Tab-separated table of C-alpha atoms in Angstrom:
chain	number	residue	atom	x	y	z
T	1	ASP	CA	-55.586	-42.722	-58.236
T	2	GLN	CA	-58.749	-40.638	-57.973
T	3	GLN	CA	-60.356	-40.624	-61.417
T	4	VAL	CA	-63.404	-38.661	-60.292
T	5	LYS	CA	-62.877	-35.563	-58.197
T	6	GLN	CA	-65.229	-33.342	-56.289
T	7	ASN	CA	-62.996	-30.506	-55.065
T	8	SER	CA	-65.607	-28.798	-52.884
T	9	PRO	CA	-66.214	-30.811	-49.740
T	10	SER	CA	-69.129	-28.602	-48.719
T	11	LEU	CA	-71.638	-26.086	-50.053
T	12	SER	CA	-74.050	-23.879	-48.110
T	13	VAL	CA	-76.942	-22.224	-49.971
T	14	GLN	CA	-80.015	-20.310	-48.988
T	15	GLU	CA	-83.397	-21.898	-49.521
T	16	GLY	CA	-84.848	-20.937	-52.905
T	17	ARG	CA	-81.459	-20.222	-54.460
T	18	ILE	CA	-79.466	-22.318	-56.899
T	19	SER	CA	-77.031	-25.029	-55.757
T	20	ILE	CA	-74.221	-25.802	-58.170
T	21	LEU	CA	-72.101	-28.895	-57.553
T	22	ASN	CA	-69.006	-29.599	-59.622
T	23	CYS	CA	-67.188	-32.736	-60.636
T	24	ASP	CA	-64.046	-33.316	-62.666
T	25	TYR	CA	-62.796	-36.550	-64.145
T	26	THR	CA	-59.520	-37.678	-65.635
T	27	ASN	CA	-60.433	-40.771	-67.619
T	28	SER	CA	-61.547	-39.859	-71.143
T	29	MET	CA	-62.996	-43.315	-71.587
T	30	PHE	CA	-65.855	-42.595	-69.192
T	31	ASP	CA	-69.110	-42.563	-71.125
T	32	TYR	CA	-71.813	-42.430	-68.484
T	33	PHE	CA	-72.089	-40.084	-65.503
T	34	LEU	CA	-74.330	-40.168	-62.532
T	35	TRP	CA	-75.188	-38.206	-59.381
T	36	TYR	CA	-76.209	-39.879	-56.143
T	37	LYS	CA	-77.639	-38.317	-53.040
T	38	LYS	CA	-77.009	-39.658	-49.556
T	39	TYR	CA	-78.673	-38.848	-46.233
T	40	PRO	CA	-77.000	-39.818	-42.929
T	41	ALA	CA	-77.408	-43.467	-41.929
T	42	GLU	CA	-78.832	-44.363	-45.335
T	43	GLY	CA	-77.394	-45.729	-48.530
T	44	PRO	CA	-76.860	-43.516	-51.577
T	45	THR	CA	-79.818	-43.121	-53.905
T	46	PHE	CA	-79.640	-42.449	-57.634
T	47	LEU	CA	-80.566	-38.902	-58.556
T	48	ILE	CA	-79.807	-38.213	-62.251
T	49	SER	CA	-77.527	-39.381	-64.994
T	50	ILE	CA	-76.169	-38.259	-68.355
T	51	SER	CA	-74.660	-40.138	-71.283
T	52	SER	CA	-71.507	-38.833	-72.966
T	53	ILE	CA	-73.519	-38.249	-76.183
T	54	LYS	CA	-75.484	-35.487	-74.429
T	55	ASP	CA	-74.444	-32.226	-72.806
T	56	LYS	CA	-77.499	-31.658	-70.622
T	57	ASN	CA	-80.106	-33.726	-68.847
T	58	GLU	CA	-82.955	-32.294	-66.803
T	59	ASP	CA	-85.312	-33.891	-64.294
T	60	GLY	CA	-87.511	-31.519	-62.415
T	61	ARG	CA	-85.392	-29.253	-60.184
T	62	PHE	CA	-82.197	-31.148	-61.091
T	63	THR	CA	-80.089	-30.523	-64.235
T	64	VAL	CA	-76.759	-32.117	-65.030
T	65	PHE	CA	-74.447	-30.515	-67.526
T	66	LEU	CA	-71.522	-32.309	-69.208
T	67	ASN	CA	-68.523	-30.620	-70.825
T	68	LYS	CA	-66.493	-33.426	-72.292
T	69	SER	CA	-63.686	-31.249	-73.604
T	70	ALA	CA	-63.082	-29.972	-70.087
T	71	LYS	CA	-63.805	-33.369	-68.497
T	72	HIS	CA	-66.232	-31.576	-66.218
T	73	LEU	CA	-69.789	-32.055	-65.108
T	74	SER	CA	-72.048	-30.103	-62.815
T	75	LEU	CA	-75.326	-30.573	-61.041
T	76	HIS	CA	-77.731	-27.623	-60.652
T	77	ILE	CA	-80.518	-27.735	-58.135
T	78	VAL	CA	-83.122	-24.987	-58.635
T	79	PRO	CA	-84.695	-23.972	-56.343
T	80	SER	CA	-82.858	-25.501	-53.388
T	81	GLN	CA	-85.053	-26.857	-50.633
T	82	PRO	CA	-84.267	-27.924	-47.051
T	83	GLY	CA	-84.793	-31.582	-48.040
T	84	ASP	CA	-81.915	-31.270	-50.476
T	85	SER	CA	-79.470	-31.046	-47.562
T	86	ALA	CA	-77.411	-34.221	-48.043
T	87	VAL	CA	-74.120	-35.526	-49.473
T	88	TYR	CA	-73.955	-35.643	-53.225
T	89	PHE	CA	-71.631	-38.061	-55.006
T	90	CYS	CA	-70.583	-37.797	-58.586
T	91	ALA	CA	-69.871	-41.099	-60.334
T	92	ALA	CA	-68.664	-42.285	-63.750
T	93	SER	CA	-68.350	-45.516	-65.690
T	94	PHE	CA	-67.184	-46.742	-69.070
T	95	ASN	CA	-69.061	-49.608	-70.564
T	96	ASP	CA	-68.282	-52.013	-67.725
T	97	TYR	CA	-70.921	-51.287	-65.119
T	98	LYS	CA	-68.280	-50.468	-62.486
T	99	LEU	CA	-68.633	-46.988	-61.088
T	100	SER	CA	-65.853	-44.696	-59.922
T	101	PHE	CA	-67.078	-42.247	-57.244
T	102	GLY	CA	-65.957	-38.857	-56.168
T	103	ALA	CA	-65.434	-37.988	-52.485
T	104	GLY	CA	-68.769	-36.213	-52.174
T	105	THR	CA	-70.021	-32.675	-51.527
T	106	THR	CA	-72.087	-31.946	-48.416
T	107	VAL	CA	-74.882	-29.509	-49.275
T	108	THR	CA	-76.577	-27.538	-46.511
T	109	VAL	CA	-79.672	-25.554	-47.413
T	110	ARG	CA	-80.284	-22.663	-45.000
T	111	ALA	CA	-83.784	-21.506	-44.277
O	1	ASN	CA	-90.152	-55.460	-52.034
O	2	ALA	CA	-87.437	-54.994	-49.441
O	3	GLY	CA	-84.835	-53.987	-52.058
O	4	VAL	CA	-81.254	-54.554	-50.956
O	5	THR	CA	-80.875	-55.593	-47.319
O	6	GLN	CA	-77.652	-55.633	-45.372
O	7	THR	CA	-76.934	-57.191	-41.988
O	8	PRO	CA	-75.604	-56.377	-39.485
O	9	LYS	CA	-75.927	-52.608	-39.379
O	10	PHE	CA	-73.232	-52.230	-36.806
O	11	ARG	CA	-70.386	-54.517	-35.649
O	12	ILE	CA	-67.279	-54.176	-33.586
O	13	LEU	CA	-64.498	-56.704	-34.247
O	14	LYS	CA	-61.180	-57.357	-32.595
O	15	ILE	CA	-58.052	-57.487	-34.664
O	16	GLY	CA	-57.670	-60.870	-36.289
O	17	GLN	CA	-61.318	-61.861	-36.001
O	18	SER	CA	-63.375	-62.861	-39.037
O	19	MET	CA	-66.904	-62.055	-39.990
O	20	THR	CA	-69.382	-62.045	-42.859
O	21	LEU	CA	-71.470	-59.103	-43.960
O	22	GLN	CA	-74.688	-60.361	-45.438
O	23	CYS	CA	-76.404	-58.837	-48.458
O	24	THR	CA	-79.629	-60.054	-50.000
O	25	GLN	CA	-81.870	-58.539	-52.634
O	26	ASP	CA	-85.331	-59.341	-53.938
O	27	MET	CA	-85.201	-57.171	-57.061
O	28	ASN	CA	-83.694	-59.824	-59.318
O	29	HIS	CA	-80.525	-57.764	-59.838
O	30	ASN	CA	-77.969	-59.470	-62.026
O	31	TYR	CA	-75.173	-57.142	-61.011
O	32	MET	CA	-74.189	-56.750	-57.366
O	33	TYR	CA	-71.394	-54.762	-55.693
O	34	TRP	CA	-69.681	-54.190	-52.392
O	35	TYR	CA	-68.330	-50.743	-51.718
O	36	ARG	CA	-66.628	-49.263	-48.719
O	37	GLN	CA	-66.788	-45.583	-47.726
O	38	ASP	CA	-64.127	-43.982	-45.615
O	39	PRO	CA	-64.424	-40.399	-44.220
O	40	GLY	CA	-63.655	-37.762	-46.846
O	41	MET	CA	-63.361	-40.449	-49.491
O	42	GLY	CA	-65.624	-41.666	-52.190
O	43	LEU	CA	-66.989	-45.136	-52.367
O	44	LYS	CA	-64.344	-47.673	-53.282
O	45	LEU	CA	-65.358	-50.864	-55.103
O	46	ILE	CA	-64.263	-54.005	-53.222
O	47	TYR	CA	-65.801	-56.814	-55.296
O	48	TYR	CA	-68.574	-57.174	-57.781
O	49	SER	CA	-70.636	-59.871	-59.505
O	50	VAL	CA	-72.335	-59.979	-62.852
O	51	GLY	CA	-74.400	-63.010	-62.060
O	52	ALA	CA	-74.664	-66.123	-59.925
O	53	GLY	CA	-71.322	-67.958	-59.824
O	54	ILE	CA	-69.355	-65.016	-61.234
O	55	THR	CA	-67.335	-62.599	-59.088
O	56	ASP	CA	-64.412	-60.251	-59.769
O	57	LYS	CA	-62.153	-57.909	-57.865
O	58	GLY	CA	-62.693	-54.184	-57.651
O	59	GLU	CA	-60.263	-51.471	-56.615
O	60	VAL	CA	-59.610	-52.572	-53.006
O	61	PRO	CA	-60.138	-56.384	-52.706
O	62	ASN	CA	-57.277	-57.237	-50.338
O	63	GLY	CA	-58.485	-58.722	-47.066
O	64	TYR	CA	-61.962	-59.606	-48.420
O	65	ASN	CA	-63.684	-62.454	-50.191
O	66	VAL	CA	-67.127	-62.830	-51.785
O	67	SER	CA	-69.336	-65.549	-53.183
O	68	ARG	CA	-72.413	-65.500	-55.354
O	69	SER	CA	-74.067	-68.919	-55.139
O	70	THR	CA	-77.551	-67.444	-55.831
O	71	THR	CA	-78.854	-64.367	-57.573
O	72	GLU	CA	-80.273	-63.050	-54.335
O	73	ASP	CA	-77.287	-63.277	-51.951
O	74	PHE	CA	-73.831	-61.648	-52.114
O	75	PRO	CA	-72.044	-62.015	-48.799
O	76	LEU	CA	-68.713	-60.257	-48.064
O	77	ARG	CA	-66.209	-62.124	-45.933
O	78	LEU	CA	-63.550	-60.416	-43.881
O	79	GLU	CA	-60.692	-62.660	-42.845
O	80	LEU	CA	-58.255	-61.575	-40.126
O	81	ALA	CA	-59.789	-58.159	-39.505
O	82	ALA	CA	-57.425	-55.181	-39.397
O	83	PRO	CA	-57.977	-51.596	-38.207
O	84	SER	CA	-57.646	-50.431	-41.815
O	85	GLN	CA	-60.964	-52.257	-42.487
O	86	THR	CA	-62.831	-49.906	-40.197
O	87	SER	CA	-65.328	-48.373	-42.572
O	88	VAL	CA	-68.952	-48.248	-43.722
O	89	TYR	CA	-69.742	-51.001	-46.165
O	90	PHE	CA	-72.500	-50.679	-48.780
O	91	CYS	CA	-73.934	-53.442	-50.901
O	92	ALA	CA	-75.696	-52.455	-54.116
O	93	GLY	CA	-77.373	-54.078	-57.071
O	94	THR	CA	-78.777	-53.286	-60.429
O	95	GLY	CA	-80.533	-55.101	-63.212
O	96	MET	CA	-79.040	-52.746	-65.745
O	97	GLY	CA	-75.525	-52.156	-66.761
O	98	THR	CA	-75.926	-48.379	-66.615
O	99	GLY	CA	-74.677	-47.727	-63.126
O	100	GLU	CA	-78.076	-46.834	-61.617
O	101	LEU	CA	-77.437	-48.774	-58.429
O	102	PHE	CA	-79.783	-49.600	-55.591
O	103	PHE	CA	-77.915	-49.448	-52.326
O	104	GLY	CA	-78.500	-51.051	-48.971
O	105	GLU	CA	-78.456	-48.968	-45.839
O	106	GLY	CA	-74.919	-49.785	-45.013
O	107	SER	CA	-72.962	-51.707	-42.340
O	108	ARG	CA	-70.681	-49.795	-40.042
O	109	LEU	CA	-67.712	-51.933	-39.032
O	110	THR	CA	-65.134	-50.949	-36.407
O	111	VAL	CA	-62.006	-53.025	-35.881
O	112	LEU	CA	-60.208	-52.461	-32.577
C-alpha cells in the first residue's frame, strides 16, 4: 500500500524556469516530510524538509510547501539549473524514524 | 570521513546462492537502514536498526536478515537468492531521528 505518491514520473523544464514537483500522502499521522535528490549511480541525498507544524520551508532556490488538509506537498525549484536534472523522491515519517518514499519524479532541465 | 560505504557495488548471483551486502559507516550514526529500489518504485525499507544489538523488520523483510554487532557495521544477508531480489540496495544512516538520512552509493544485485 503506497502511502506516499508521486503521480508524475517525469518533468521537463527549461533552464531558468520554475520546476514544481508534487507529492500526495494518505497517512494523516505523518508529521515530517522530506525531499531527496538522486543522480544516476549515486545514493539519494537529502535536499529539504518540513515539519507538519509549518506550511512552508525555504532553502535557497528550493521551497517546500505543505497543505495538510489536502495531504499534499510540493517542491519548487526556482530558477531551475542543468545540475538540477535528477530523480526527486518525496518521503514522509511519523515519529518513528522510518521513512516511506514515493516512486520518484525524474526532472530534466533543458538548456 | 568516508560516510556510508557499501560493498560490493555490483554482483550477479545464481538462484539459490547466498551473499552478504556490507555496509559500514564512520559518522557514528545510531540509526541505520537497508532499502531496496525497484524500477518505477520508491525505496522500500527492508530492515533497520536503532543501535548496536537492536534490529527490526521494515516493509519487505522476507528473504533477508541483518545484524548489528557494532555501531559501524550493518550487513544485509540474502539467503537462497531469488529473481525477485534483483534490485538496487541502499544502506543509509543517521544520527538523528528526523529522517535526514545519509545514503551509500548503492549495490546493484542481479539474480539469474
